[in-house]
Amino acid sequence: MTTLKTCIAAALVAVALPAHANLITNGSFENGNYNADPNFMTLGAGATNITGWTVGSGSIDWISTYWLASNGRFSLDLSGNGMGSIAASTGFNTVAGQTYEVLFDLSGNPDGGGGVRLLTLGLNNSTVGTYSFNTIGNNTRSNMNWQTYSYIFTGSGGLTTLTFGSGNNSAYGPALDNVRVTAVPEPATFGLLALGLAGLGALRRRRK
């Protein structure tokens, strides 16, 4: 019985840890070299001030106290002086056939008269989704009404790149925070764990 307990415990740990480990570094943009106005800092193409991220095209605003973040203190406006983009600098490795989930929190810059803010999600340099947030009557700087979105994909093996971009060619773009990428446990894995736990229960009953 002790051996079975040990095996099941090890299996639970082996499955649970990879399933919940964020594959993205600094997904809430909390770490890096911030040395500008306390409200926000505009970063141009190629900037690497935010640990684990590189600004792509255009420019973005690294938001500090200008509005309330979804998680922690910092977030992004993906339109700095105009539409911009940002990418996870090192990407992340996937296993071929494994299911993964991208999660992120979306809002929009409430200034500029309001309107719909558009965010694009890219994997391996291809756009895989466009998401919108209507700021009219929906958020303020003190209540951004962050919404969580999810994208599921299957790993192809090797390195995968992740990019977020703005679809608004103005200084008022989509707000981004709390980016996570995790491996999704297969249903069969849960089945095996359930069988193991059932076996453990049977042994306990027999022992009694």
CSV table of C-alpha atoms in Angstrom, one decimal:
chain,number,residue,atom,x,y,z
A,1,MET,CA,0.0,0.0,0.0
A,2,THR,CA,2.8,2.4,0.8
A,3,THR,CA,4.3,1.8,-2.6
A,4,LEU,CA,1.0,2.5,-4.3
A,5,LYS,CA,0.6,5.7,-2.3
A,6,THR,CA,4.1,6.8,-3.3
A,7,CYS,CA,3.5,6.1,-7.0
A,8,ILE,CA,0.2,7.9,-7.1
A,9,ALA,CA,1.7,10.9,-5.3
A,10,ALA,CA,4.6,11.1,-7.7
A,11,ALA,CA,2.1,10.8,-10.7
A,12,LEU,CA,0.1,13.7,-9.3
A,13,VAL,CA,3.1,15.9,-8.9
A,14,ALA,CA,4.4,15.0,-12.3
A,15,VAL,CA,1.2,15.9,-14.0
A,16,ALA,CA,0.2,18.9,-11.9
A,17,LEU,CA,3.4,20.8,-12.1
A,18,PRO,CA,3.8,21.0,-15.9
A,19,ALA,CA,0.1,21.7,-16.3
A,20,HIS,CA,0.2,24.8,-14.2
A,21,ALA,CA,3.8,26.1,-15.0
A,22,ASN,CA,3.7,29.3,-16.9
A,23,LEU,CA,6.0,29.0,-20.0
A,24,ILE,CA,6.2,32.8,-20.4
A,25,THR,CA,8.7,34.9,-18.5
A,26,ASN,CA,7.4,38.0,-16.8
A,27,GLY,CA,3.9,37.6,-18.1
A,28,SER,CA,2.6,40.6,-16.0
A,29,PHE,CA,5.4,42.9,-17.2
A,30,GLU,CA,6.5,43.6,-13.6
A,31,ASN,CA,10.2,43.3,-14.1
A,32,GLY,CA,12.6,45.4,-16.2
A,33,ASN,CA,14.2,48.8,-16.6
A,34,TYR,CA,11.5,51.4,-15.9
A,35,ASN,CA,13.0,54.9,-15.6
A,36,ALA,CA,10.5,57.4,-16.9
A,37,ASP,CA,7.4,59.3,-15.9
A,38,PRO,CA,5.6,57.4,-13.1
A,39,ASN,CA,2.4,57.1,-15.2
A,40,PHE,CA,3.9,55.3,-18.3
A,41,MET,CA,6.9,54.9,-20.4
A,42,THR,CA,6.8,54.8,-24.2
A,43,LEU,CA,9.1,52.1,-25.8
A,44,GLY,CA,10.0,52.0,-29.5
A,45,ALA,CA,10.8,49.1,-31.8
A,46,GLY,CA,13.6,46.9,-30.6
A,47,ALA,CA,13.4,48.0,-26.9
A,48,THR,CA,14.1,45.3,-24.4
A,49,ASN,CA,13.4,47.3,-21.2
A,50,ILE,CA,10.7,44.8,-20.2
A,51,THR,CA,12.4,41.6,-19.0
A,52,GLY,CA,11.6,38.7,-21.3
A,53,TRP,CA,9.9,40.8,-24.0
A,54,THR,CA,11.0,42.8,-27.1
A,55,VAL,CA,9.0,45.6,-28.7
A,56,GLY,CA,8.4,44.8,-32.4
A,57,SER,CA,7.0,47.3,-34.8
A,58,GLY,CA,5.9,50.8,-33.9
A,59,SER,CA,5.8,51.7,-30.2
A,60,ILE,CA,4.0,50.7,-27.0
A,61,ASP,CA,3.3,52.2,-23.6
A,62,TRP,CA,4.6,50.4,-20.5
A,63,ILE,CA,1.9,51.5,-18.1
A,64,SER,CA,2.7,52.0,-14.4
A,65,THR,CA,0.3,54.2,-12.4
A,66,TYR,CA,-1.7,55.6,-15.3
A,67,TRP,CA,-4.4,53.0,-14.8
A,68,LEU,CA,-5.0,49.9,-12.6
A,69,ALA,CA,-3.3,46.7,-13.9
A,70,SER,CA,-5.0,43.4,-13.9
A,71,ASN,CA,-2.2,41.7,-12.0
A,72,GLY,CA,0.5,43.5,-10.1
A,73,ARG,CA,1.4,47.1,-10.9
A,74,PHE,CA,2.3,47.2,-14.6
A,75,SER,CA,0.5,46.5,-17.9
A,76,LEU,CA,0.7,47.6,-21.5
A,77,ASP,CA,-1.0,49.8,-24.0
A,78,LEU,CA,-0.1,48.2,-27.4
A,79,SER,CA,-0.5,51.6,-29.1
A,80,GLY,CA,2.3,53.9,-28.0
A,81,ASN,CA,2.5,56.8,-30.5
A,82,GLY,CA,0.7,54.5,-33.0
A,83,MET,CA,0.0,50.8,-33.4
A,84,GLY,CA,2.8,48.6,-31.9
A,85,SER,CA,3.5,45.0,-31.0
A,86,ILE,CA,5.5,43.0,-28.5
A,87,ALA,CA,6.9,39.5,-28.5
A,88,ALA,CA,8.2,37.1,-25.9
A,89,SER,CA,11.9,37.4,-26.4
A,90,THR,CA,13.0,33.8,-26.1
A,91,GLY,CA,9.7,32.1,-27.1
A,92,PHE,CA,9.0,28.8,-25.4
A,93,ASN,CA,9.4,25.1,-26.3
A,94,THR,CA,6.5,22.8,-27.1
A,95,VAL,CA,6.1,19.1,-27.4
A,96,ALA,CA,4.6,17.9,-30.7
A,97,GLY,CA,1.0,16.8,-30.2
A,98,GLN,CA,0.7,18.4,-26.7
A,99,THR,CA,-2.2,20.8,-26.2
A,100,TYR,CA,-1.4,24.3,-24.8
A,101,GLU,CA,-3.5,27.2,-23.7
A,102,VAL,CA,-2.6,30.9,-24.0
A,103,LEU,CA,-4.4,33.1,-21.5
A,104,PHE,CA,-4.3,36.9,-21.3
A,105,ASP,CA,-6.2,39.8,-19.8
A,106,LEU,CA,-7.5,42.4,-22.2
A,107,SER,CA,-8.9,45.9,-21.7
A,108,GLY,CA,-8.5,49.2,-23.6
A,109,ASN,CA,-7.1,52.7,-23.2
A,110,PRO,CA,-10.2,54.6,-22.0
A,111,ASP,CA,-8.9,57.9,-23.3
A,112,GLY,CA,-9.2,59.4,-26.8
A,113,GLY,CA,-13.0,59.6,-26.9
A,114,GLY,CA,-13.4,55.8,-26.3
A,115,GLY,CA,-14.2,53.2,-28.9
A,116,VAL,CA,-13.2,49.6,-29.8
A,117,ARG,CA,-9.6,48.5,-29.2
A,118,LEU,CA,-8.3,45.6,-31.2
A,119,LEU,CA,-5.6,43.2,-30.2
A,120,THR,CA,-4.0,40.6,-32.4
A,121,LEU,CA,-2.4,37.3,-31.1
A,122,GLY,CA,0.4,35.8,-33.2
A,123,LEU,CA,2.1,32.4,-33.0
A,124,ASN,CA,5.2,31.7,-35.0
A,125,ASN,CA,4.8,34.9,-37.0
A,126,SER,CA,1.2,34.1,-38.0
A,127,THR,CA,-1.9,35.9,-36.6
A,128,VAL,CA,-4.2,33.3,-35.0
A,129,GLY,CA,-6.8,35.6,-33.4
A,130,THR,CA,-8.1,39.1,-33.2
A,131,TYR,CA,-9.8,40.2,-30.0
A,132,SER,CA,-11.8,43.4,-29.2
A,133,PHE,CA,-12.7,45.5,-26.2
A,134,ASN,CA,-15.2,48.3,-26.4
A,135,THR,CA,-14.2,51.1,-24.0
A,136,ILE,CA,-17.4,53.2,-24.4
A,137,GLY,CA,-19.1,53.1,-21.0
A,138,ASN,CA,-17.1,50.0,-20.1
A,139,ASN,CA,-14.0,51.1,-18.3
A,140,THR,CA,-12.2,53.9,-16.6
A,141,ARG,CA,-8.6,54.2,-15.4
A,142,SER,CA,-9.7,53.2,-11.9
A,143,ASN,CA,-11.8,50.3,-13.1
A,144,MET,CA,-10.4,48.8,-16.3
A,145,ASN,CA,-12.9,45.9,-16.3
A,146,TRP,CA,-10.2,43.5,-17.5
A,147,GLN,CA,-11.5,40.5,-19.5
A,148,THR,CA,-9.6,37.1,-19.7
A,149,TYR,CA,-9.3,35.5,-23.1
A,150,SER,CA,-8.1,32.0,-24.1
A,151,TYR,CA,-6.5,30.5,-27.2
A,152,ILE,CA,-5.9,26.7,-27.5
A,153,PHE,CA,-3.4,25.2,-29.8
A,154,THR,CA,-1.4,22.0,-30.4
A,155,GLY,CA,2.4,22.1,-30.1
A,156,SER,CA,4.4,21.2,-33.2
A,157,GLY,CA,7.7,20.6,-31.3
A,158,GLY,CA,10.6,23.0,-30.9
A,159,LEU,CA,10.5,26.7,-30.3
A,160,THR,CA,7.2,28.7,-30.5
A,161,THR,CA,7.1,32.5,-30.7
A,162,LEU,CA,4.3,34.5,-29.1
A,163,THR,CA,3.4,38.1,-30.3
A,164,PHE,CA,0.7,40.6,-29.3
A,165,GLY,CA,-0.1,43.6,-31.5
A,166,SER,CA,-2.5,46.6,-31.7
A,167,GLY,CA,-5.1,47.0,-34.4
A,168,ASN,CA,-5.6,50.7,-33.6
A,169,ASN,CA,-3.5,53.2,-35.5
A,170,SER,CA,-3.7,55.8,-32.8
A,171,ALA,CA,-2.2,56.5,-29.3
A,172,TYR,CA,-5.2,54.7,-27.7
A,173,GLY,CA,-4.9,51.0,-28.1
A,174,PRO,CA,-5.7,47.7,-26.5
A,175,ALA,CA,-4.4,47.1,-22.9
A,176,LEU,CA,-2.7,43.8,-22.1
A,177,ASP,CA,-1.7,42.1,-18.9
A,178,ASN,CA,-1.3,38.8,-17.1
A,179,VAL,CA,0.0,36.6,-20.1
A,180,ARG,CA,0.2,32.9,-19.4
A,181,VAL,CA,0.9,29.8,-21.5
A,182,THR,CA,0.4,26.4,-19.9
A,183,ALA,CA,0.3,22.8,-21.0
A,184,VAL,CA,-3.1,21.3,-20.8
A,185,PRO,CA,-3.3,17.8,-19.3
A,186,GLU,CA,-4.7,15.1,-21.6
A,187,PRO,CA,-8.1,13.6,-20.5
A,188,ALA,CA,-6.4,10.2,-20.5
A,189,THR,CA,-4.0,11.4,-17.9
A,190,PHE,CA,-6.8,12.3,-15.6
A,191,GLY,CA,-8.3,8.9,-16.2
A,192,LEU,CA,-5.1,7.1,-15.1
A,193,LEU,CA,-5.0,9.2,-12.0
A,194,ALA,CA,-8.6,8.5,-11.2
A,195,LEU,CA,-7.9,4.8,-11.6
A,196,GLY,CA,-4.9,5.0,-9.3
A,197,LEU,CA,-6.9,6.9,-6.7
A,198,ALA,CA,-9.7,4.3,-6.9
A,199,GLY,CA,-7.2,1.6,-6.4
A,200,LEU,CA,-5.8,3.3,-3.3
A,201,GLY,CA,-9.4,3.6,-2.0
A,202,ALA,CA,-10.0,-0.1,-2.5
A,203,LEU,CA,-6.8,-1.0,-0.7
A,204,ARG,CA,-7.8,1.2,2.3
A,205,ARG,CA,-11.2,-0.5,2.5
A,206,ARG,CA,-9.6,-3.9,2.3
A,207,ARG,CA,-7.2,-3.0,5.1
A,208,LYS,CA,-10.1,-1.9,7.3
